[in-house]
XYZ file of C-alpha atoms in Angstrom:
379
model
C 1.788 16.628 -10.917
C -1.371 18.286 -9.839
C -2.658 18.079 -6.439
C -6.360 18.268 -6.680
C -7.641 17.280 -3.098
C -6.118 17.188 0.309
C -7.550 15.777 3.660
C -6.024 14.945 7.114
C -7.496 13.935 10.461
C -5.268 14.057 13.508
C -5.550 14.746 17.306
C -5.797 18.383 16.399
C -9.198 17.772 14.446
C -10.355 16.863 10.934
C -8.673 19.295 8.814
C -5.187 20.237 7.724
C -5.812 23.680 8.954
C -6.629 22.576 12.592
C -3.410 20.685 12.678
C -1.478 23.793 11.139
C -3.082 26.194 13.916
C -1.982 23.980 16.641
C 1.578 23.779 15.237
C 1.556 27.791 14.990
C 0.470 27.840 18.636
C 2.945 25.331 19.854
C 0.115 23.121 21.197
C 0.637 19.559 21.934
C -2.808 17.698 22.015
C -1.352 14.641 23.919
C -3.907 12.940 26.350
C -4.230 9.531 28.161
C -7.378 7.552 27.008
C -8.699 4.115 26.688
C -8.849 2.760 23.090
C -10.663 -0.333 21.810
C -8.549 -3.125 20.349
C -10.931 -4.395 17.789
C -14.102 -3.016 15.798
C -16.119 -5.793 17.025
C -15.185 -6.755 20.588
C -14.595 -10.542 21.505
C -17.183 -11.736 23.998
C -16.109 -11.662 27.580
C -12.942 -9.788 26.793
C -12.072 -5.983 27.509
C -10.590 -4.952 24.286
C -9.064 -1.857 25.391
C -6.200 -0.351 27.230
C -5.183 3.256 28.316
C -2.563 4.850 26.185
C -0.928 8.353 26.372
C -0.479 9.873 23.049
C -2.250 11.879 20.372
C -5.730 10.600 20.203
C -8.235 11.375 17.278
C -11.423 12.391 19.226
C -13.595 12.634 16.068
C -16.422 10.095 16.013
C -15.020 8.711 12.582
C -18.794 7.869 11.644
C -18.496 6.478 7.948
C -21.953 4.783 8.071
C -23.440 7.428 5.360
C -20.666 6.282 3.221
C -20.534 2.414 3.602
C -23.630 1.780 5.431
C -24.405 0.852 9.071
C -23.674 -2.748 8.852
C -20.300 -2.281 7.207
C -19.427 0.657 9.463
C -19.888 -1.641 12.552
C -17.231 -4.181 11.180
C -14.602 -1.682 10.092
C -11.469 -1.509 11.981
C -10.423 1.847 13.489
C -7.540 2.363 10.917
C -9.878 1.839 7.986
C -12.569 4.132 9.591
C -9.793 6.867 9.989
C -8.795 6.430 6.406
C -12.194 6.719 4.987
C -13.248 9.611 7.177
C -10.219 11.481 5.924
C -10.931 10.787 2.284
C -14.703 11.259 2.364
C -15.154 13.906 4.911
C -11.880 16.055 5.057
C -11.748 16.906 1.442
C -9.981 14.112 -0.447
C -13.067 13.227 -2.547
C -13.153 10.561 -5.135
C -12.299 11.289 -8.662
C -14.118 10.190 -11.954
C -13.093 7.085 -13.910
C -12.903 4.251 -11.089
C -11.077 2.003 -13.601
C -8.249 4.421 -14.037
C -7.965 5.545 -10.321
C -5.509 3.946 -8.082
C -4.761 3.901 -4.104
C -1.433 4.056 -2.645
C -1.122 3.922 1.122
C 1.776 4.038 3.692
C 1.305 2.334 7.080
C 3.325 0.577 9.757
C 0.779 -0.565 12.119
C -2.415 -1.593 10.430
C -3.891 -4.596 12.109
C -1.824 -4.240 15.177
C -4.766 -3.734 17.661
C -6.868 -6.723 16.422
C -3.826 -9.046 16.453
C -3.067 -7.911 19.866
C -6.693 -8.651 20.923
C -6.465 -12.164 19.266
C -3.412 -12.801 21.303
C -4.919 -11.645 24.516
C -7.957 -13.717 23.880
C -5.927 -16.862 23.288
C -3.980 -15.980 26.467
C -0.885 -16.103 24.295
C -0.203 -19.886 25.234
C 0.025 -21.194 21.785
C -3.299 -22.916 21.960
C -6.020 -23.102 19.186
C -7.711 -19.640 18.225
C -11.187 -19.710 17.364
C -11.632 -18.667 13.567
C -14.335 -16.325 14.580
C -11.604 -14.178 16.204
C -10.083 -13.507 12.746
C -9.125 -9.771 12.474
C -11.024 -7.396 10.263
C -7.855 -5.584 9.629
C -4.312 -6.139 8.263
C -1.501 -4.137 6.444
C -3.488 -3.947 3.172
C -7.073 -3.842 4.591
C -7.511 -0.047 4.744
C -6.132 0.455 1.413
C -8.518 -2.326 0.065
C -11.590 -1.064 1.833
C -10.867 2.600 0.635
C -10.722 1.176 -2.901
C -14.116 -0.714 -2.650
C -15.847 2.236 -1.327
C -14.569 5.159 -3.355
C -14.832 3.202 -5.784
C -11.227 2.875 -7.152
C -10.523 -0.253 -9.274
C -7.100 0.783 -10.339
C -3.828 -0.389 -8.703
C -4.082 -0.760 -5.081
C -0.813 -0.801 -3.163
C 0.147 -0.837 0.488
C 3.709 0.218 1.494
C 5.312 -0.557 4.757
C 8.714 0.929 4.083
C 9.715 2.104 7.456
C 9.808 5.722 8.392
C 9.507 6.881 4.640
C 6.338 5.070 3.987
C 4.013 8.277 3.764
C 6.341 10.082 1.435
C 6.851 6.844 -0.558
C 3.181 6.573 -1.184
C 3.197 10.111 -2.665
C 6.204 9.406 -4.974
C 4.799 6.000 -6.212
C 1.184 7.633 -6.699
C 2.616 10.282 -8.902
C 4.833 7.879 -10.776
C 1.576 5.796 -11.723
C -0.083 8.855 -13.036
C 3.152 10.318 -14.887
C 3.547 6.898 -16.614
C -0.002 6.614 -17.800
C -1.002 3.715 -15.383
C -3.684 5.807 -13.743
C -5.537 9.001 -14.572
C -5.645 9.751 -10.782
C -4.329 8.247 -7.570
C -5.477 8.696 -3.982
C -2.037 8.547 -1.908
C -1.742 8.838 1.787
C -0.794 7.358 4.903
C -2.611 6.058 8.198
C -1.998 4.545 11.604
C -3.622 4.270 14.818
C -2.567 4.212 18.610
C -2.336 0.811 20.368
C -1.829 -0.405 24.095
C 1.132 -2.287 22.503
C 3.180 0.948 22.899
C 2.312 3.383 25.623
C 3.746 6.784 25.871
C 4.836 8.354 29.259
C 3.207 11.726 30.249
C 5.684 14.321 31.075
C 8.428 12.648 29.092
C 10.572 14.789 26.642
C 10.138 12.119 23.970
C 7.186 12.570 21.635
C 4.753 9.980 22.057
C 2.864 7.930 19.518
C -0.262 9.418 17.597
C -2.759 8.369 15.336
C -3.663 10.153 11.952
C -4.610 9.905 8.505
C -3.665 12.084 5.553
C -4.463 11.786 1.801
C -4.197 13.617 -1.405
C -5.553 13.157 -5.029
C -2.895 13.197 -7.525
C -3.726 14.060 -11.368
C -2.134 15.450 -14.518
C -2.403 19.334 -14.425
C -5.505 20.271 -16.369
C -6.893 23.728 -17.272
C -9.984 23.346 -15.532
C -10.670 21.922 -11.941
C -9.277 22.797 -8.542
C -5.490 22.449 -7.936
C -3.931 22.908 -4.529
C -0.486 22.632 -5.604
C 2.021 20.683 -7.604
C 4.468 17.930 -6.836
C 7.466 18.986 -9.014
C 9.887 16.392 -8.410
C 11.225 13.590 -5.980
C 14.154 11.891 -4.843
C 14.856 8.479 -2.925
C 18.365 7.374 -1.751
C 19.914 4.791 0.461
C 23.197 4.824 2.146
C 24.817 1.821 3.962
C 25.782 2.399 7.692
C 29.261 0.440 7.208
C 30.227 2.674 4.122
C 33.757 4.192 4.848
C 33.086 7.038 2.345
C 30.568 8.460 4.656
C 33.152 9.597 7.353
C 31.668 11.307 10.022
C 28.191 11.665 8.347
C 25.543 9.088 9.445
C 23.782 6.991 6.801
C 20.526 8.631 7.205
C 21.874 12.031 6.852
C 23.763 11.131 3.712
C 20.761 9.317 2.177
C 18.684 12.344 3.025
C 20.951 14.911 1.268
C 21.195 12.789 -1.746
C 17.422 12.470 -1.761
C 16.976 16.193 -1.489
C 19.404 16.975 -4.353
C 17.695 14.365 -6.538
C 14.319 15.669 -6.029
C 15.719 19.220 -7.115
C 17.477 17.787 -10.175
C 14.272 15.875 -11.181
C 12.140 19.208 -10.759
C 14.918 21.366 -12.424
C 15.015 23.891 -9.652
C 17.429 25.649 -7.698
C 18.032 25.325 -3.746
C 17.549 29.122 -3.744
C 13.694 28.759 -4.700
C 13.076 26.526 -1.773
C 11.717 28.610 1.375
C 10.527 25.958 3.651
C 11.552 22.471 4.895
C 9.351 19.847 6.499
C 11.036 16.790 8.306
C 8.820 13.892 8.749
C 10.847 12.149 11.447
C 8.490 9.980 13.206
C 9.709 11.267 16.542
C 13.116 9.408 16.172
C 15.786 11.956 17.154
C 18.419 10.593 14.952
C 15.985 10.847 11.808
C 15.466 14.430 12.716
C 18.705 15.304 13.120
C 19.695 13.714 10.048
C 16.917 15.648 8.047
C 17.952 18.812 9.547
C 21.349 18.299 8.867
C 20.474 17.298 5.168
C 18.554 20.437 4.756
C 21.448 22.585 6.082
C 23.806 20.942 3.746
C 21.805 21.782 0.641
C 20.000 25.101 1.587
C 22.205 26.473 4.472
C 21.420 27.213 8.004
C 18.800 29.799 7.535
C 15.927 27.587 5.772
C 12.847 27.778 7.981
C 11.666 24.276 8.893
C 9.450 22.571 11.125
C 8.351 18.908 11.996
C 4.652 18.031 12.253
C 5.433 15.192 14.552
C 5.743 17.439 17.623
C 2.271 18.291 17.459
C 0.625 15.016 15.892
C 2.663 12.393 17.557
C 4.603 9.849 16.066
C 1.984 8.629 13.506
C 3.945 5.872 11.462
C 2.801 5.648 7.975
C 1.024 8.967 8.289
C 4.189 11.022 9.145
C 5.106 11.704 5.757
C 1.554 12.300 4.369
C 1.134 14.830 7.154
C 4.402 16.582 6.252
C 3.219 16.758 2.686
C -0.183 18.301 3.863
C 1.272 20.981 6.164
C 3.891 22.172 3.393
C 0.855 22.672 1.074
C -0.935 24.690 3.796
C 2.095 26.543 4.756
C 2.588 27.662 1.237
C -1.234 28.666 1.167
C -0.921 30.656 4.187
C 2.530 31.943 3.491
C 3.210 31.165 7.096
C 5.878 28.787 8.738
C 4.436 26.981 11.775
C 7.847 27.054 13.743
C 7.243 25.230 17.108
C 7.595 25.901 20.104
C 6.535 29.484 20.134
C 9.774 30.841 21.340
C 11.304 30.169 17.995
C 9.273 32.808 16.182
C 10.712 35.977 14.846
C 11.900 38.555 17.322
C 8.902 40.769 16.708
C 6.592 37.949 17.640
C 5.273 37.505 14.123
C 5.102 34.209 12.219
C 7.887 33.773 9.652
C 7.066 33.430 6.008
C 8.612 30.970 3.528
C 11.758 32.493 1.997
C 10.910 30.971 -1.462
C 7.917 29.692 -3.436
C 8.649 25.977 -2.879
C 8.861 23.624 -0.036
C 10.681 20.327 0.433
C 9.315 17.462 2.396
C 11.970 14.924 3.676
C 11.882 11.734 5.535
C 14.781 9.700 6.643
C 14.790 6.018 8.035
C 17.320 5.339 10.696
C 18.308 2.286 8.485
C 19.660 4.723 5.958
C 17.109 5.039 3.364
C 15.424 8.664 2.701
C 12.678 10.050 0.482
C 12.202 13.824 -0.511
C 9.508 15.625 -2.524
C 9.602 19.059 -3.757
C 6.036 20.940 -3.802
C 4.822 24.173 -5.247
C 1.753 25.976 -3.982
C -1.470 26.711 -5.936
C -0.266 30.237 -7.057
C 2.592 28.904 -9.090
C 2.237 27.662 -12.691
C 1.607 24.001 -13.192
C 4.788 21.890 -13.962
């Protein structure tokens, strides 16, 4: 499956390159800022709150894409997604009727529902219908489809920590089965006063981000940034006695990685880089790391974008996907913190031509994808 366009917006900036550079340096762009709860503030209400996290500071101006009037009504998550697709490189493709959208998100609409709750004082009384939210779980994907335009299948996934990678897998499946000629697949989530991070804490705070790619069948002409070679999804039940000392997320993660290798027809020795999309959950990160070690050994270079971008929910897997492609393009591994660099102070290179992206949910579900950079032959 060819990857023909790629874009991302994070606290590091409006490109995958800026995020990658911050990961190389070990920079953590976490700040405390006030953020609005709704696109159109309710009269008499202060729809904002201070949140410590990885804030996107780009203006997210989409008025040139959707017009001034529509831009004023867009929720922040929708603006973030459209800005990513239209400004950061994942441009629309021809044949709108044959173009689909698959989006992973966990928090879409959260801020606006919180604003409605606050405006109604949370006492269970009547709610003015004009307070109806401009967002919801499926609103960012729907609004993206309208303004691309993309009139094919439109799907929103909220499958826990794996949502971002699940969107990539499902998007590739829609193209490979002939349902679509192209799919814009990605993930998006935003910060909210509903969850406030703690400055100085060892835990990774929440972040906000969007990442998207365009997936198409390989073609002899046109730009190709890389290839999605194979994928795997697996579930392990926590109470399964066969697991022994292995946790359910770790067992599922290992099974997902092995399935991705099998479907791609590739060997573990060809993989030179591992990306763990852990969402900041330590158990999930440990499960992913254990799975990579079980399949590839302890020497596989690996990293986790979450430590730089924050816990971005539905965008975590999509960001890992984007960073993997950038790492293969630059032939560099963003190991953070800085002290994990090679003894000579240089940046390690991937040990092989392929990268694996892995996401494990604490509930025992995992998704893995196998990627190849643009230098390799199309699969």
